[in-house]
Amino acid sequence: MASANKQQKRATRAKAKAKQNRTQRAAAPVELDPNDDRIDFESVDLTELFKTMIDAEKISQQAMCTAFLEDPLLTLVYEQEGEEGAMDFILAALIEYRQWSTEADEAAALAWIESPAFQADYVAASDAIAAQTQPKAN
């Protein structure tokens, strides 16, 4: 797990990115190169993912984290943006999810992500997914 300082930096970047994404969605659409087959993650509609996550959250917070981490969109983000870009996307998406699901402000959403309970559930979900995929790799 990343150090507290690194987590804080990532959270700050994610918070700024989430705000930027909201303002960009409110602005006029940007012309994209039609030959670029990369996904514009800032314009991706996460509503279906959020609905899946909120259904899973009725079971447990760890189930919600698992639903989030198993979404194929995260694999695309990682492939196109690399580890740091993927971390920024994950934090921004989780902040946006919390705001969408509970109408919390950014500070409350960030506090939720940084809470020990969420961190424990997120790591447990990640470890469980890694354990499931490990035998398949061998």
PDB file of N, CA and C in Angstrom, residues 34-133:
ATOM      1  N   PRO A  34     -10.656  11.280 -35.305  1.00  0.00           N
ATOM      2  CA  PRO A  34     -11.426  10.074 -35.631  1.00  0.00           C
ATOM      3  C   PRO A  34     -10.548   8.842 -35.835  1.00  0.00           C
ATOM      4  N   ASN A  35      -9.251   9.035 -36.035  1.00  0.00           N
ATOM      5  CA  ASN A  35      -8.344   7.903 -36.232  1.00  0.00           C
ATOM      6  C   ASN A  35      -7.760   7.384 -34.923  1.00  0.00           C
ATOM      7  N   ASP A  36      -8.034   8.069 -33.828  1.00  0.00           N
ATOM      8  CA  ASP A  36      -7.527   7.653 -32.519  1.00  0.00           C
ATOM      9  C   ASP A  36      -8.498   6.642 -31.922  1.00  0.00           C
ATOM     10  N   ASP A  37      -8.021   5.405 -31.704  1.00  0.00           N
ATOM     11  CA  ASP A  37      -8.902   4.364 -31.172  1.00  0.00           C
ATOM     12  C   ASP A  37      -8.856   4.290 -29.660  1.00  0.00           C
ATOM     13  N   ARG A  38      -8.159   5.225 -29.030  1.00  0.00           N
ATOM     14  CA  ARG A  38      -8.121   5.273 -27.563  1.00  0.00           C
ATOM     15  C   ARG A  38      -9.436   5.828 -27.036  1.00  0.00           C
ATOM     16  N   ILE A  39      -9.818   5.385 -25.873  1.00  0.00           N
ATOM     17  CA  ILE A  39     -11.053   5.850 -25.240  1.00  0.00           C
ATOM     18  C   ILE A  39     -10.778   7.151 -24.513  1.00  0.00           C
ATOM     19  N   ASP A  40     -11.681   8.106 -24.663  1.00  0.00           N
ATOM     20  CA  ASP A  40     -11.589   9.368 -23.929  1.00  0.00           C
ATOM     21  C   ASP A  40     -12.271   9.144 -22.582  1.00  0.00           C
ATOM     22  N   PHE A  41     -11.480   8.842 -21.559  1.00  0.00           N
ATOM     23  CA  PHE A  41     -12.027   8.464 -20.264  1.00  0.00           C
ATOM     24  C   PHE A  41     -12.744   9.617 -19.574  1.00  0.00           C
ATOM     25  N   GLU A  42     -12.442  10.837 -19.943  1.00  0.00           N
ATOM     26  CA  GLU A  42     -13.111  11.972 -19.315  1.00  0.00           C
ATOM     27  C   GLU A  42     -14.561  12.087 -19.760  1.00  0.00           C
ATOM     28  N   SER A  43     -14.899  11.468 -20.890  1.00  0.00           N
ATOM     29  CA  SER A  43     -16.273  11.560 -21.377  1.00  0.00           C
ATOM     30  C   SER A  43     -17.029  10.238 -21.232  1.00  0.00           C
ATOM     31  N   VAL A  44     -16.417   9.250 -20.580  1.00  0.00           N
ATOM     32  CA  VAL A  44     -17.066   7.955 -20.383  1.00  0.00           C
ATOM     33  C   VAL A  44     -18.211   8.106 -19.376  1.00  0.00           C
ATOM     34  N   ASP A  45     -19.359   7.543 -19.729  1.00  0.00           N
ATOM     35  CA  ASP A  45     -20.506   7.554 -18.822  1.00  0.00           C
ATOM     36  C   ASP A  45     -20.366   6.375 -17.861  1.00  0.00           C
ATOM     37  N   LEU A  46     -20.237   6.674 -16.583  1.00  0.00           N
ATOM     38  CA  LEU A  46     -20.021   5.643 -15.569  1.00  0.00           C
ATOM     39  C   LEU A  46     -21.311   5.207 -14.875  1.00  0.00           C
ATOM     40  N   THR A  47     -22.445   5.633 -15.379  1.00  0.00           N
ATOM     41  CA  THR A  47     -23.721   5.359 -14.715  1.00  0.00           C
ATOM     42  C   THR A  47     -23.970   3.868 -14.528  1.00  0.00           C
ATOM     43  N   GLU A  48     -23.726   3.066 -15.556  1.00  0.00           N
ATOM     44  CA  GLU A  48     -23.973   1.620 -15.431  1.00  0.00           C
ATOM     45  C   GLU A  48     -23.048   0.997 -14.387  1.00  0.00           C
ATOM     46  N   LEU A  49     -21.786   1.409 -14.397  1.00  0.00           N
ATOM     47  CA  LEU A  49     -20.851   0.918 -13.384  1.00  0.00           C
ATOM     48  C   LEU A  49     -21.325   1.327 -12.002  1.00  0.00           C
ATOM     49  N   PHE A  50     -21.758   2.559 -11.851  1.00  0.00           N
ATOM     50  CA  PHE A  50     -22.229   3.050 -10.550  1.00  0.00           C
ATOM     51  C   PHE A  50     -23.460   2.284 -10.087  1.00  0.00           C
ATOM     52  N   LYS A  51     -24.359   1.936 -11.006  1.00  0.00           N
ATOM     53  CA  LYS A  51     -25.552   1.157 -10.637  1.00  0.00           C
ATOM     54  C   LYS A  51     -25.140  -0.225 -10.139  1.00  0.00           C
ATOM     55  N   THR A  52     -24.163  -0.831 -10.809  1.00  0.00           N
ATOM     56  CA  THR A  52     -23.652  -2.132 -10.374  1.00  0.00           C
ATOM     57  C   THR A  52     -23.029  -2.020  -8.987  1.00  0.00           C
ATOM     58  N   MET A  53     -22.259  -0.947  -8.793  1.00  0.00           N
ATOM     59  CA  MET A  53     -21.598  -0.742  -7.509  1.00  0.00           C
ATOM     60  C   MET A  53     -22.602  -0.507  -6.383  1.00  0.00           C
ATOM     61  N   ILE A  54     -23.649   0.264  -6.641  1.00  0.00           N
ATOM     62  CA  ILE A  54     -24.617   0.554  -5.575  1.00  0.00           C
ATOM     63  C   ILE A  54     -25.394  -0.707  -5.223  1.00  0.00           C
ATOM     64  N   ASP A  55     -25.665  -1.568  -6.211  1.00  0.00           N
ATOM     65  CA  ASP A  55     -26.321  -2.846  -5.918  1.00  0.00           C
ATOM     66  C   ASP A  55     -25.409  -3.722  -5.065  1.00  0.00           C
ATOM     67  N   ALA A  56     -24.127  -3.753  -5.403  1.00  0.00           N
ATOM     68  CA  ALA A  56     -23.166  -4.555  -4.642  1.00  0.00           C
ATOM     69  C   ALA A  56     -22.970  -3.982  -3.244  1.00  0.00           C
ATOM     70  N   GLU A  57     -23.054  -2.662  -3.108  1.00  0.00           N
ATOM     71  CA  GLU A  57     -22.850  -2.034  -1.797  1.00  0.00           C
ATOM     72  C   GLU A  57     -23.960  -2.422  -0.821  1.00  0.00           C
ATOM     73  N   LYS A  58     -25.123  -2.836  -1.346  1.00  0.00           N
ATOM     74  CA  LYS A  58     -26.201  -3.306  -0.476  1.00  0.00           C
ATOM     75  C   LYS A  58     -25.784  -4.586   0.238  1.00  0.00           C
ATOM     76  N   ILE A  59     -24.855  -5.336  -0.380  1.00  0.00           N
ATOM     77  CA  ILE A  59     -24.320  -6.552   0.240  1.00  0.00           C
ATOM     78  C   ILE A  59     -23.250  -6.159   1.251  1.00  0.00           C
ATOM     79  N   SER A  60     -22.236  -5.435   0.761  1.00  0.00           N
ATOM     80  CA  SER A  60     -21.161  -4.948   1.633  1.00  0.00           C
ATOM     81  C   SER A  60     -20.302  -3.952   0.866  1.00  0.00           C
ATOM     82  N   GLN A  61     -19.531  -3.201   1.605  1.00  0.00           N
ATOM     83  CA  GLN A  61     -18.615  -2.247   0.978  1.00  0.00           C
ATOM     84  C   GLN A  61     -17.539  -2.995   0.194  1.00  0.00           C
ATOM     85  N   GLN A  62     -17.098  -4.141   0.714  1.00  0.00           N
ATOM     86  CA  GLN A  62     -16.099  -4.934   0.005  1.00  0.00           C
ATOM     87  C   GLN A  62     -16.670  -5.460  -1.316  1.00  0.00           C
ATOM     88  N   ALA A  63     -17.935  -5.865  -1.329  1.00  0.00           N
ATOM     89  CA  ALA A  63     -18.569  -6.313  -2.565  1.00  0.00           C
ATOM     90  C   ALA A  63     -18.634  -5.178  -3.580  1.00  0.00           C
ATOM     91  N   MET A  64     -18.887  -3.962  -3.093  1.00  0.00           N
ATOM     92  CA  MET A  64     -18.906  -2.790  -3.971  1.00  0.00           C
ATOM     93  C   MET A  64     -17.521  -2.566  -4.567  1.00  0.00           C
ATOM     94  N   CYS A  65     -16.475  -2.691  -3.758  1.00  0.00           N
ATOM     95  CA  CYS A  65     -15.101  -2.528  -4.247  1.00  0.00           C
ATOM     96  C   CYS A  65     -14.775  -3.605  -5.285  1.00  0.00           C
ATOM     97  N   THR A  66     -15.219  -4.824  -5.040  1.00  0.00           N
ATOM     98  CA  THR A  66     -14.988  -5.918  -5.977  1.00  0.00           C
ATOM     99  C   THR A  66     -15.676  -5.634  -7.309  1.00  0.00           C
ATOM    100  N   ALA A  67     -16.925  -5.191  -7.254  1.00  0.00           N
ATOM    101  CA  ALA A  67     -17.651  -4.854  -8.485  1.00  0.00           C
ATOM    102  C   ALA A  67     -16.916  -3.771  -9.268  1.00  0.00           C
ATOM    103  N   PHE A  68     -16.396  -2.795  -8.561  1.00  0.00           N
ATOM    104  CA  PHE A  68     -15.656  -1.707  -9.202  1.00  0.00           C
ATOM    105  C   PHE A  68     -14.373  -2.234  -9.837  1.00  0.00           C
ATOM    106  N   LEU A  69     -13.599  -2.995  -9.069  1.00  0.00           N
ATOM    107  CA  LEU A  69     -12.301  -3.468  -9.552  1.00  0.00           C
ATOM    108  C   LEU A  69     -12.419  -4.497 -10.674  1.00  0.00           C
ATOM    109  N   GLU A  70     -13.531  -5.218 -10.745  1.00  0.00           N
ATOM    110  CA  GLU A  70     -13.708  -6.224 -11.786  1.00  0.00           C
ATOM    111  C   GLU A  70     -14.245  -5.651 -13.089  1.00  0.00           C
ATOM    112  N   ASP A  71     -14.618  -4.382 -13.097  1.00  0.00           N
ATOM    113  CA  ASP A  71     -15.157  -3.783 -14.313  1.00  0.00           C
ATOM    114  C   ASP A  71     -14.085  -3.742 -15.399  1.00  0.00           C
ATOM    115  N   PRO A  72     -14.424  -4.160 -16.622  1.00  0.00           N
ATOM    116  CA  PRO A  72     -13.431  -4.184 -17.703  1.00  0.00           C
ATOM    117  C   PRO A  72     -12.876  -2.797 -18.056  1.00  0.00           C
ATOM    118  N   LEU A  73     -13.586  -1.757 -17.718  1.00  0.00           N
ATOM    119  CA  LEU A  73     -13.111  -0.404 -18.002  1.00  0.00           C
ATOM    120  C   LEU A  73     -11.773  -0.135 -17.314  1.00  0.00           C
ATOM    121  N   LEU A  74     -11.586  -0.675 -16.112  1.00  0.00           N
ATOM    122  CA  LEU A  74     -10.330  -0.454 -15.392  1.00  0.00           C
ATOM    123  C   LEU A  74      -9.138  -1.065 -16.125  1.00  0.00           C
ATOM    124  N   THR A  75      -9.355  -2.193 -16.775  1.00  0.00           N
ATOM    125  CA  THR A  75      -8.278  -2.801 -17.563  1.00  0.00           C
ATOM    126  C   THR A  75      -7.901  -1.894 -18.724  1.00  0.00           C
ATOM    127  N   LEU A  76      -8.904  -1.337 -19.386  1.00  0.00           N
ATOM    128  CA  LEU A  76      -8.631  -0.402 -20.488  1.00  0.00           C
ATOM    129  C   LEU A  76      -7.882   0.830 -20.008  1.00  0.00           C
ATOM    130  N   VAL A  77      -8.320   1.358 -18.881  1.00  0.00           N
ATOM    131  CA  VAL A  77      -7.661   2.540 -18.333  1.00  0.00           C
ATOM    132  C   VAL A  77      -6.198   2.232 -18.050  1.00  0.00           C
ATOM    133  N   TYR A  78      -5.942   1.101 -17.422  1.00  0.00           N
ATOM    134  CA  TYR A  78      -4.571   0.711 -17.078  1.00  0.00           C
ATOM    135  C   TYR A  78      -3.727   0.540 -18.342  1.00  0.00           C
ATOM    136  N   GLU A  79      -4.297  -0.105 -19.363  1.00  0.00           N
ATOM    137  CA  GLU A  79      -3.557  -0.332 -20.605  1.00  0.00           C
ATOM    138  C   GLU A  79      -3.227   0.984 -21.311  1.00  0.00           C
ATOM    139  N   GLN A  80      -4.153   1.925 -21.304  1.00  0.00           N
ATOM    140  CA  GLN A  80      -3.962   3.174 -22.038  1.00  0.00           C
ATOM    141  C   GLN A  80      -3.238   4.244 -21.238  1.00  0.00           C
ATOM    142  N   GLU A  81      -3.440   4.271 -19.940  1.00  0.00           N
ATOM    143  CA  GLU A  81      -2.914   5.374 -19.131  1.00  0.00           C
ATOM    144  C   GLU A  81      -1.732   4.991 -18.244  1.00  0.00           C
ATOM    145  N   GLY A  82      -1.475   3.701 -18.067  1.00  0.00           N
ATOM    146  CA  GLY A  82      -0.407   3.280 -17.175  1.00  0.00           C
ATOM    147  C   GLY A  82      -0.874   3.305 -15.729  1.00  0.00           C
ATOM    148  N   GLU A  83       0.041   2.945 -14.821  1.00  0.00           N
ATOM    149  CA  GLU A  83      -0.331   2.798 -13.416  1.00  0.00           C
ATOM    150  C   GLU A  83      -0.772   4.116 -12.774  1.00  0.00           C
ATOM    151  N   GLU A  84      -0.001   5.176 -12.978  1.00  0.00           N
ATOM    152  CA  GLU A  84      -0.351   6.448 -12.336  1.00  0.00           C
ATOM    153  C   GLU A  84      -1.653   7.021 -12.887  1.00  0.00           C
ATOM    154  N   GLY A  85      -1.830   6.941 -14.203  1.00  0.00           N
ATOM    155  CA  GLY A  85      -3.072   7.410 -14.817  1.00  0.00           C
ATOM    156  C   GLY A  85      -4.269   6.594 -14.342  1.00  0.00           C
ATOM    157  N   ALA A  86      -4.044   5.291 -14.190  1.00  0.00           N
ATOM    158  CA  ALA A  86      -5.117   4.420 -13.705  1.00  0.00           C
ATOM    159  C   ALA A  86      -5.481   4.774 -12.264  1.00  0.00           C
ATOM    160  N   MET A  87      -4.474   5.048 -11.431  1.00  0.00           N
ATOM    161  CA  MET A  87      -4.752   5.433 -10.037  1.00  0.00           C
ATOM    162  C   MET A  87      -5.544   6.734  -9.984  1.00  0.00           C
ATOM    163  N   ASP A  88      -5.170   7.692 -10.829  1.00  0.00           N
ATOM    164  CA  ASP A  88      -5.914   8.952 -10.882  1.00  0.00           C
ATOM    165  C   ASP A  88      -7.361   8.706 -11.296  1.00  0.00           C
ATOM    166  N   PHE A  89      -7.553   7.843 -12.301  1.00  0.00           N
ATOM    167  CA  PHE A  89      -8.901   7.523 -12.764  1.00  0.00           C
ATOM    168  C   PHE A  89      -9.700   6.835 -11.664  1.00  0.00           C
ATOM    169  N   ILE A  90      -9.077   5.886 -10.973  1.00  0.00           N
ATOM    170  CA  ILE A  90      -9.760   5.141  -9.905  1.00  0.00           C
ATOM    171  C   ILE A  90     -10.225   6.097  -8.809  1.00  0.00           C
ATOM    172  N   LEU A  91      -9.335   6.968  -8.367  1.00  0.00           N
ATOM    173  CA  LEU A  91      -9.714   7.917  -7.316  1.00  0.00           C
ATOM    174  C   LEU A  91     -10.805   8.863  -7.789  1.00  0.00           C
ATOM    175  N   ALA A  92     -10.674   9.358  -8.999  1.00  0.00           N
ATOM    176  CA  ALA A  92     -11.693  10.265  -9.534  1.00  0.00           C
ATOM    177  C   ALA A  92     -13.038   9.550  -9.664  1.00  0.00           C
ATOM    178  N   ALA A  93     -13.010   8.304 -10.142  1.00  0.00           N
ATOM    179  CA  ALA A  93     -14.248   7.537 -10.301  1.00  0.00           C
ATOM    180  C   ALA A  93     -14.892   7.240  -8.949  1.00  0.00           C
ATOM    181  N   LEU A  94     -14.080   6.894  -7.954  1.00  0.00           N
ATOM    182  CA  LEU A  94     -14.633   6.613  -6.630  1.00  0.00           C
ATOM    183  C   LEU A  94     -15.219   7.873  -5.990  1.00  0.00           C
ATOM    184  N   ILE A  95     -14.553   9.001  -6.166  1.00  0.00           N
ATOM    185  CA  ILE A  95     -15.106  10.267  -5.658  1.00  0.00           C
ATOM    186  C   ILE A  95     -16.432  10.565  -6.346  1.00  0.00           C
ATOM    187  N   GLU A  96     -16.447  10.396  -7.657  1.00  0.00           N
ATOM    188  CA  GLU A  96     -17.673  10.660  -8.418  1.00  0.00           C
ATOM    189  C   GLU A  96     -18.787   9.698  -8.004  1.00  0.00           C
ATOM    190  N   TYR A  97     -18.430   8.427  -7.781  1.00  0.00           N
ATOM    191  CA  TYR A  97     -19.422   7.450  -7.339  1.00  0.00           C
ATOM    192  C   TYR A  97     -20.038   7.859  -6.004  1.00  0.00           C
ATOM    193  N   ARG A  98     -19.186   8.234  -5.071  1.00  0.00           N
ATOM    194  CA  ARG A  98     -19.687   8.595  -3.742  1.00  0.00           C
ATOM    195  C   ARG A  98     -20.593   9.823  -3.818  1.00  0.00           C
ATOM    196  N   GLN A  99     -20.216  10.770  -4.650  1.00  0.00           N
ATOM    197  CA  GLN A  99     -21.057  11.951  -4.821  1.00  0.00           C
ATOM    198  C   GLN A  99     -22.380  11.571  -5.471  1.00  0.00           C
ATOM    199  N   TRP A 100     -22.334  10.666  -6.433  1.00  0.00           N
ATOM    200  CA  TRP A 100     -23.537  10.234  -7.143  1.00  0.00           C
ATOM    201  C   TRP A 100     -24.449   9.421  -6.223  1.00  0.00           C
ATOM    202  N   SER A 101     -23.849   8.526  -5.437  1.00  0.00           N
ATOM    203  CA  SER A 101     -24.663   7.607  -4.638  1.00  0.00           C
ATOM    204  C   SER A 101     -25.184   8.215  -3.340  1.00  0.00           C
ATOM    205  N   THR A 102     -24.477   9.183  -2.775  1.00  0.00           N
ATOM    206  CA  THR A 102     -24.894   9.726  -1.484  1.00  0.00           C
ATOM    207  C   THR A 102     -25.081  11.236  -1.495  1.00  0.00           C
ATOM    208  N   GLU A 103     -24.825  11.855  -2.635  1.00  0.00           N
ATOM    209  CA  GLU A 103     -24.905  13.315  -2.763  1.00  0.00           C
ATOM    210  C   GLU A 103     -23.944  14.014  -1.796  1.00  0.00           C
ATOM    211  N   ALA A 104     -22.832  13.338  -1.500  1.00  0.00           N
ATOM    212  CA  ALA A 104     -21.798  13.917  -0.636  1.00  0.00           C
ATOM    213  C   ALA A 104     -20.998  14.942  -1.432  1.00  0.00           C
ATOM    214  N   ASP A 105     -20.386  15.879  -0.732  1.00  0.00           N
ATOM    215  CA  ASP A 105     -19.497  16.807  -1.425  1.00  0.00           C
ATOM    216  C   ASP A 105     -18.141  16.125  -1.620  1.00  0.00           C
ATOM    217  N   GLU A 106     -17.241  16.785  -2.339  1.00  0.00           N
ATOM    218  CA  GLU A 106     -15.942  16.184  -2.643  1.00  0.00           C
ATOM    219  C   GLU A 106     -15.151  15.860  -1.389  1.00  0.00           C
ATOM    220  N   ALA A 107     -15.179  16.742  -0.415  1.00  0.00           N
ATOM    221  CA  ALA A 107     -14.421  16.506   0.820  1.00  0.00           C
ATOM    222  C   ALA A 107     -14.935  15.265   1.545  1.00  0.00           C
ATOM    223  N   ALA A 108     -16.240  15.107   1.612  1.00  0.00           N
ATOM    224  CA  ALA A 108     -16.821  13.932   2.281  1.00  0.00           C
ATOM    225  C   ALA A 108     -16.510  12.660   1.491  1.00  0.00           C
ATOM    226  N   ALA A 109     -16.561  12.750   0.158  1.00  0.00           N
ATOM    227  CA  ALA A 109     -16.245  11.586  -0.673  1.00  0.00           C
ATOM    228  C   ALA A 109     -14.780  11.177  -0.496  1.00  0.00           C
ATOM    229  N   LEU A 110     -13.912  12.153  -0.449  1.00  0.00           N
ATOM    230  CA  LEU A 110     -12.488  11.883  -0.254  1.00  0.00           C
ATOM    231  C   LEU A 110     -12.228  11.300   1.136  1.00  0.00           C
ATOM    232  N   ALA A 111     -12.919  11.816   2.137  1.00  0.00           N
ATOM    233  CA  ALA A 111     -12.780  11.291   3.498  1.00  0.00           C
ATOM    234  C   ALA A 111     -13.230   9.831   3.552  1.00  0.00           C
ATOM    235  N   TRP A 112     -14.285   9.507   2.812  1.00  0.00           N
ATOM    236  CA  TRP A 112     -14.779   8.124   2.751  1.00  0.00           C
ATOM    237  C   TRP A 112     -13.713   7.211   2.149  1.00  0.00           C
ATOM    238  N   ILE A 113     -13.093   7.650   1.043  1.00  0.00           N
ATOM    239  CA  ILE A 113     -12.062   6.852   0.379  1.00  0.00           C
ATOM    240  C   ILE A 113     -10.848   6.667   1.283  1.00  0.00           C
ATOM    241  N   GLU A 114     -10.510   7.694   2.039  1.00  0.00           N
ATOM    242  CA  GLU A 114      -9.334   7.641   2.903  1.00  0.00           C
ATOM    243  C   GLU A 114      -9.608   6.963   4.245  1.00  0.00           C
ATOM    244  N   SER A 115     -10.861   6.628   4.519  1.00  0.00           N
ATOM    245  CA  SER A 115     -11.190   6.018   5.806  1.00  0.00           C
ATOM    246  C   SER A 115     -10.557   4.625   5.908  1.00  0.00           C
ATOM    247  N   PRO A 116     -10.153   4.240   7.121  1.00  0.00           N
ATOM    248  CA  PRO A 116      -9.558   2.913   7.314  1.00  0.00           C
ATOM    249  C   PRO A 116     -10.493   1.773   6.891  1.00  0.00           C
ATOM    250  N   ALA A 117     -11.791   1.940   7.108  1.00  0.00           N
ATOM    251  CA  ALA A 117     -12.746   0.886   6.742  1.00  0.00           C
ATOM    252  C   ALA A 117     -12.773   0.691   5.222  1.00  0.00           C
ATOM    253  N   PHE A 118     -12.825   1.799   4.480  1.00  0.00           N
ATOM    254  CA  PHE A 118     -12.837   1.684   3.024  1.00  0.00           C
ATOM    255  C   PHE A 118     -11.513   1.113   2.526  1.00  0.00           C
ATOM    256  N   GLN A 119     -10.409   1.609   3.063  1.00  0.00           N
ATOM    257  CA  GLN A 119      -9.089   1.126   2.650  1.00  0.00           C
ATOM    258  C   GLN A 119      -8.982  -0.390   2.870  1.00  0.00           C
ATOM    259  N   ALA A 120      -9.451  -0.854   4.007  1.00  0.00           N
ATOM    260  CA  ALA A 120      -9.388  -2.287   4.314  1.00  0.00           C
ATOM    261  C   ALA A 120     -10.248  -3.094   3.336  1.00  0.00           C
ATOM    262  N   ASP A 121     -11.462  -2.616   3.056  1.00  0.00           N
ATOM    263  CA  ASP A 121     -12.353  -3.316   2.129  1.00  0.00           C
ATOM    264  C   ASP A 121     -11.802  -3.302   0.700  1.00  0.00           C
ATOM    265  N   TYR A 122     -11.214  -2.189   0.304  1.00  0.00           N
ATOM    266  CA  TYR A 122     -10.643  -2.063  -1.038  1.00  0.00           C
ATOM    267  C   TYR A 122      -9.466  -3.025  -1.208  1.00  0.00           C
ATOM    268  N   VAL A 123      -8.584  -3.059  -0.221  1.00  0.00           N
ATOM    269  CA  VAL A 123      -7.420  -3.950  -0.281  1.00  0.00           C
ATOM    270  C   VAL A 123      -7.881  -5.411  -0.250  1.00  0.00           C
ATOM    271  N   ALA A 124      -8.866  -5.724   0.585  1.00  0.00           N
ATOM    272  CA  ALA A 124      -9.377  -7.097   0.660  1.00  0.00           C
ATOM    273  C   ALA A 124      -9.987  -7.517  -0.679  1.00  0.00           C
ATOM    274  N   ALA A 125     -10.735  -6.621  -1.310  1.00  0.00           N
ATOM    275  CA  ALA A 125     -11.328  -6.922  -2.618  1.00  0.00           C
ATOM    276  C   ALA A 125     -10.232  -7.121  -3.660  1.00  0.00           C
ATOM    277  N   SER A 126      -9.242  -6.259  -3.632  1.00  0.00           N
ATOM    278  CA  SER A 126      -8.121  -6.362  -4.572  1.00  0.00           C
ATOM    279  C   SER A 126      -7.364  -7.669  -4.381  1.00  0.00           C
ATOM    280  N   ASP A 127      -7.096  -8.025  -3.123  1.00  0.00           N
ATOM    281  CA  ASP A 127      -6.395  -9.272  -2.826  1.00  0.00           C
ATOM    282  C   ASP A 127      -7.207 -10.488  -3.269  1.00  0.00           C
ATOM    283  N   ALA A 128      -8.518 -10.441  -3.053  1.00  0.00           N
ATOM    284  CA  ALA A 128      -9.385 -11.560  -3.456  1.00  0.00           C
ATOM    285  C   ALA A 128      -9.388 -11.729  -4.970  1.00  0.00           C
ATOM    286  N   ILE A 129      -9.424 -10.633  -5.700  1.00  0.00           N
ATOM    287  CA  ILE A 129      -9.391 -10.701  -7.166  1.00  0.00           C
ATOM    288  C   ILE A 129      -8.043 -11.224  -7.626  1.00  0.00           C
ATOM    289  N   ALA A 130      -6.971 -10.750  -6.999  1.00  0.00           N
ATOM    290  CA  ALA A 130      -5.629 -11.226  -7.352  1.00  0.00           C
ATOM    291  C   ALA A 130      -5.502 -12.721  -7.085  1.00  0.00           C
ATOM    292  N   ALA A 131      -6.067 -13.192  -5.992  1.00  0.00           N
ATOM    293  CA  ALA A 131      -6.004 -14.626  -5.663  1.00  0.00           C
ATOM    294  C   ALA A 131      -6.789 -15.455  -6.677  1.00  0.00           C
ATOM    295  N   GLN A 132      -7.897 -14.903  -7.172  1.00  0.00           N
ATOM    296  CA  GLN A 132      -8.703 -15.615  -8.168  1.00  0.00           C
ATOM    297  C   GLN A 132      -7.979 -15.698  -9.514  1.00  0.00           C
ATOM    298  N   THR A 133      -7.313 -14.629  -9.880  1.00  0.00           N
ATOM    299  CA  THR A 133      -6.642 -14.601 -11.185  1.00  0.00           C
ATOM    300  C   THR A 133      -5.293 -15.291 -11.161  1.00  0.00           C
TER     301      THR A 133
END
